[in-house]
Amino acid sequence: MTAKKPIPATSKAQNIVSEVRRRIVDREWEQGDRIPDEAELAIEFGVARATVNKALQLLAEEGLLDRKRRAGTHVTINPVRKATLSIPIVREQIEQSGKAYSHRVVAQRMSPLPEDVALRMKLAPGATLLRLRTVHAGDGKPFQVEDRWINPVAVPEMTSVDFRKINANEWLVRNAPYVYADLAFSAENANARDARLLETRRDQALLILQRTTWNDLGAITTVRLAFHPGYVMAAEH
């Protein structure tokens, strides 16, 4: 007698994703409806609750479900397709332009979170995180200034990393996968620090990107990137 191989949890989660998506598309579950909770779905599909959680999270990332603690999971009203965020490695960006990459850590210390950064990371003000300020360069000319906070609770491995040898951007992309992220773009005039580190004049117009990522343990990192004058960002979707 040959033992029946168990179905991998990933396959079970995908089966739930397909069925829940079908119910939404066929309007068995209408926009705004609260769907059965994880425990009920686990019984219905004969799987562990963690498998249901994984499936619902995938559908939330697609934009089909809206999940809120204590409020339950609802079918999204007017769902939109969500873009996939791929965080670029700045070293590769610079090298692909034909320039030699280098980086310089301007400041590195464990510091208490100021209130505005704590709000952005959804952490308590005063929590101690690693703050890094780094200049990335191509052929010795400043390309980007990075002002970053890293949370040791979400990525405890960071305590053994020498960010003077490998830049934080590249290490985090390769070692700290995120569950979700937010980002915002703005145009700002260079402040005194931006101007000095980017070797440009104060009040020069700059493209600024602010990005925060989270995993299951909380906020991983938040970073403010100031690009050199004239930088153009292109994107495809």
Short mmCIF file of C-alpha atoms in Angstrom, two decimals:
data_model
loop_
_atom_site.label_atom_id
_atom_site.label_comp_id
_atom_site.label_asym_id
_atom_site.label_seq_id
_atom_site.Cartn_x
_atom_site.Cartn_y
_atom_site.Cartn_z
CA MET A 1 0.00 0.00 0.00
CA THR A 2 1.41 3.38 -1.06
CA ALA A 3 0.95 6.26 1.35
CA LYS A 4 -0.81 9.25 -0.14
CA LYS A 5 1.46 12.27 -0.34
CA PRO A 6 0.15 15.30 1.58
CA ILE A 7 -0.79 18.33 -0.52
CA PRO A 8 1.74 21.14 0.06
CA ALA A 9 0.39 24.07 2.06
CA THR A 10 1.28 26.41 -0.82
CA SER A 11 -0.96 24.42 -3.20
CA LYS A 12 -3.78 24.46 -0.66
CA ALA A 13 -3.46 28.23 -0.28
CA GLN A 14 -3.57 28.70 -4.06
CA ASN A 15 -6.72 26.57 -4.24
CA ILE A 16 -8.36 28.84 -1.67
CA VAL A 17 -7.18 31.93 -3.59
CA SER A 18 -8.77 30.58 -6.79
CA GLU A 19 -12.07 29.75 -5.12
CA VAL A 20 -12.38 33.02 -3.20
CA ARG A 21 -11.47 34.98 -6.34
CA ARG A 22 -14.19 33.06 -8.24
CA ARG A 23 -16.80 33.90 -5.60
CA ILE A 24 -15.91 37.58 -5.85
CA VAL A 25 -15.91 37.62 -9.67
CA ASP A 26 -19.22 35.73 -9.82
CA ARG A 27 -20.65 38.15 -7.22
CA GLU A 28 -21.44 35.44 -4.70
CA TRP A 29 -19.61 37.83 -2.40
CA GLU A 30 -20.44 41.43 -3.33
CA GLN A 31 -18.29 44.51 -2.89
CA GLY A 32 -18.30 45.54 0.75
CA ASP A 33 -19.49 42.13 2.02
CA ARG A 34 -17.73 40.73 5.05
CA ILE A 35 -16.51 37.24 4.20
CA PRO A 36 -16.45 34.29 6.64
CA ASP A 37 -13.67 34.47 9.20
CA GLU A 38 -10.48 32.41 8.97
CA ALA A 39 -11.71 29.72 11.36
CA GLU A 40 -14.87 29.11 9.29
CA LEU A 41 -12.93 29.00 6.02
CA ALA A 42 -10.36 26.64 7.54
CA ILE A 43 -13.18 24.20 8.37
CA GLU A 44 -14.80 24.61 4.94
CA PHE A 45 -11.56 23.95 3.03
CA GLY A 46 -10.16 21.41 5.47
CA VAL A 47 -6.90 23.27 6.07
CA ALA A 48 -5.01 24.97 8.86
CA ARG A 49 -6.01 28.51 9.74
CA ALA A 50 -2.50 29.69 8.79
CA THR A 51 -3.10 28.44 5.25
CA VAL A 52 -6.32 30.47 5.03
CA ASN A 53 -4.49 33.51 6.37
CA LYS A 54 -1.84 33.18 3.68
CA ALA A 55 -4.47 32.88 0.93
CA LEU A 56 -6.43 35.90 2.13
CA GLN A 57 -3.24 37.94 2.40
CA LEU A 58 -2.42 37.13 -1.24
CA LEU A 59 -5.89 38.35 -2.27
CA ALA A 60 -5.45 41.49 -0.17
CA GLU A 61 -2.19 42.18 -2.02
CA GLU A 62 -4.09 41.81 -5.30
CA GLY A 63 -6.52 44.46 -4.07
CA LEU A 64 -9.57 42.17 -3.93
CA LEU A 65 -9.88 42.03 -0.13
CA ASP A 66 -9.63 44.68 2.56
CA ARG A 67 -8.29 43.26 5.84
CA LYS A 68 -8.48 45.21 9.07
CA ARG A 69 -7.80 44.03 12.58
CA ARG A 70 -11.01 43.65 14.61
CA ALA A 71 -13.13 44.70 11.59
CA GLY A 72 -12.65 41.43 9.73
CA THR A 73 -12.08 40.87 6.01
CA HIS A 74 -14.31 42.52 3.42
CA VAL A 75 -14.52 42.41 -0.36
CA THR A 76 -12.89 45.62 -1.54
CA ILE A 77 -15.20 48.36 -2.81
CA ASN A 78 -14.14 49.55 -6.28
CA PRO A 79 -11.03 47.32 -6.32
CA VAL A 80 -8.03 48.47 -8.31
CA ARG A 81 -5.10 46.43 -9.49
CA LYS A 82 -2.16 46.98 -7.19
CA ALA A 83 1.30 47.51 -8.60
CA THR A 84 4.15 45.25 -7.59
CA LEU A 85 6.93 47.20 -5.94
CA SER A 86 10.42 46.09 -6.87
CA ILE A 87 13.07 47.93 -4.88
CA PRO A 88 16.10 48.70 -7.07
CA ILE A 89 19.66 48.10 -5.93
CA VAL A 90 21.41 51.44 -6.34
CA ARG A 91 24.79 49.82 -7.05
CA GLU A 92 23.28 48.03 -10.05
CA GLN A 93 21.60 51.23 -11.27
CA ILE A 94 24.92 53.05 -11.28
CA GLU A 95 26.92 50.20 -12.81
CA GLN A 96 24.32 49.73 -15.57
CA SER A 97 24.93 53.35 -16.56
CA GLY A 98 28.59 52.46 -17.15
CA LYS A 99 29.96 54.13 -14.03
CA ALA A 100 32.01 52.77 -11.14
CA TYR A 101 29.96 52.49 -7.97
CA SER A 102 31.07 53.59 -4.51
CA HIS A 103 29.32 54.53 -1.28
CA ARG A 104 30.27 56.43 1.84
CA VAL A 105 28.57 56.20 5.23
CA VAL A 106 28.38 59.74 6.56
CA ALA A 107 26.79 58.87 9.92
CA GLN A 108 25.79 55.66 11.70
CA ARG A 109 24.40 55.39 15.22
CA MET A 110 21.61 53.88 17.30
CA SER A 111 19.20 56.76 17.92
CA PRO A 112 15.73 57.36 19.42
CA LEU A 113 12.97 57.72 16.84
CA PRO A 114 11.64 61.25 16.37
CA GLU A 115 7.87 61.54 16.39
CA ASP A 116 7.38 62.03 12.63
CA VAL A 117 9.49 58.96 11.75
CA ALA A 118 7.77 56.87 14.46
CA LEU A 119 4.39 57.77 12.96
CA ARG A 120 5.57 56.75 9.49
CA MET A 121 6.90 53.41 10.78
CA LYS A 122 3.94 52.84 13.15
CA LEU A 123 6.32 52.53 16.09
CA ALA A 124 6.51 54.22 19.48
CA PRO A 125 8.37 57.55 19.56
CA GLY A 126 11.68 57.15 21.31
CA ALA A 127 12.23 53.52 20.24
CA THR A 128 15.91 52.95 19.47
CA LEU A 129 16.72 52.19 15.83
CA LEU A 130 19.82 52.34 13.66
CA ARG A 131 20.10 55.56 11.68
CA LEU A 132 22.34 55.64 8.61
CA ARG A 133 23.16 58.50 6.27
CA THR A 134 24.91 57.35 3.10
CA VAL A 135 26.08 58.91 -0.15
CA HIS A 136 26.00 56.68 -3.26
CA ALA A 137 28.24 57.77 -6.14
CA GLY A 138 29.05 56.95 -9.75
CA ASP A 139 32.63 57.65 -10.90
CA GLY A 140 33.06 59.57 -7.67
CA LYS A 141 30.17 61.97 -8.32
CA PRO A 142 27.19 61.94 -5.90
CA PHE A 143 24.18 60.10 -7.30
CA GLN A 144 21.88 59.73 -4.30
CA VAL A 145 21.78 60.63 -0.61
CA GLU A 146 20.11 58.08 1.65
CA ASP A 147 18.77 58.89 5.12
CA ARG A 148 17.62 55.56 6.56
CA TRP A 149 16.25 54.09 9.81
CA ILE A 150 16.47 50.28 10.35
CA ASN A 151 14.47 48.43 12.99
CA PRO A 152 16.52 45.71 14.78
CA VAL A 153 13.32 44.07 16.05
CA ALA A 154 12.18 43.31 12.47
CA VAL A 155 15.68 42.45 11.17
CA PRO A 156 17.84 41.32 14.11
CA GLU A 157 20.53 40.06 11.69
CA MET A 158 21.45 43.68 10.90
CA THR A 159 23.43 43.94 14.13
CA SER A 160 26.24 41.83 12.64
CA VAL A 161 26.44 43.70 9.31
CA ASP A 162 29.14 46.24 8.45
CA PHE A 163 27.25 48.78 6.33
CA ARG A 164 30.53 50.44 5.37
CA LYS A 165 31.38 47.33 3.36
CA ILE A 166 27.94 46.56 1.92
CA ASN A 167 25.39 49.33 1.56
CA ALA A 168 22.14 49.02 3.52
CA ASN A 169 19.98 49.22 0.41
CA GLU A 170 21.55 46.14 -1.15
CA TRP A 171 21.73 44.14 2.09
CA LEU A 172 18.07 44.77 2.93
CA VAL A 173 16.84 43.90 -0.58
CA ARG A 174 18.70 40.58 -0.42
CA ASN A 175 18.12 39.68 3.24
CA ALA A 176 14.94 41.35 4.53
CA PRO A 177 11.91 40.48 2.36
CA TYR A 178 8.92 42.70 3.07
CA VAL A 179 5.20 41.93 3.22
CA TYR A 180 4.01 45.38 2.19
CA ALA A 181 5.38 48.83 1.58
CA ASP A 182 4.40 52.39 0.93
CA LEU A 183 6.20 55.10 -0.95
CA ALA A 184 5.74 58.74 -1.86
CA PHE A 185 7.46 61.05 -4.32
CA SER A 186 7.90 64.77 -3.97
CA ALA A 187 9.91 67.66 -5.35
CA GLU A 188 11.83 69.57 -2.71
CA ASN A 189 14.46 72.26 -2.67
CA ALA A 190 17.79 70.98 -1.40
CA ASN A 191 18.39 71.74 2.27
CA ALA A 192 21.87 72.50 3.53
CA ARG A 193 22.75 68.82 4.08
CA ASP A 194 21.38 67.70 0.67
CA ALA A 195 23.32 70.48 -1.05
CA ARG A 196 26.58 69.60 0.69
CA LEU A 197 26.36 65.85 0.11
CA LEU A 198 25.09 66.07 -3.48
CA GLU A 199 27.60 68.85 -4.26
CA THR A 200 24.93 71.20 -5.54
CA ARG A 201 23.57 74.57 -4.50
CA ARG A 202 21.10 75.05 -1.69
CA ASP A 203 17.47 75.35 -2.89
CA GLN A 204 18.24 73.31 -6.03
CA ALA A 205 15.10 71.34 -6.99
CA LEU A 206 15.49 67.63 -6.20
CA LEU A 207 13.40 64.49 -6.62
CA ILE A 208 12.73 62.94 -3.20
CA LEU A 209 11.49 59.40 -2.59
CA GLN A 210 10.23 58.29 0.81
CA ARG A 211 9.77 54.51 1.25
CA THR A 212 8.81 52.33 4.23
CA THR A 213 8.64 48.52 4.32
CA TRP A 214 7.16 46.07 6.83
CA ASN A 215 7.33 42.35 7.56
CA ASP A 216 5.39 40.25 10.06
CA LEU A 217 7.51 41.60 12.93
CA GLY A 218 6.80 45.26 12.13
CA ALA A 219 8.47 48.07 10.22
CA ILE A 220 11.76 46.99 8.64
CA THR A 221 13.08 50.32 7.44
CA THR A 222 12.10 53.77 6.29
CA VAL A 223 14.32 55.76 3.96
CA ARG A 224 14.41 59.21 2.40
CA LEU A 225 16.28 59.28 -0.91
CA ALA A 226 17.40 62.57 -2.44
CA PHE A 227 18.56 62.20 -6.05
CA HIS A 228 21.12 64.31 -7.88
CA PRO A 229 19.76 67.32 -9.85
CA GLY A 230 18.23 66.32 -13.17
CA TYR A 231 17.58 62.70 -12.19
CA VAL A 232 14.72 61.13 -14.16
CA MET A 233 12.84 58.12 -12.83
CA ALA A 234 11.19 55.75 -15.32
CA ALA A 235 8.74 52.99 -14.44
CA GLU A 236 6.83 50.25 -16.24
CA HIS A 237 3.68 48.40 -15.18
#
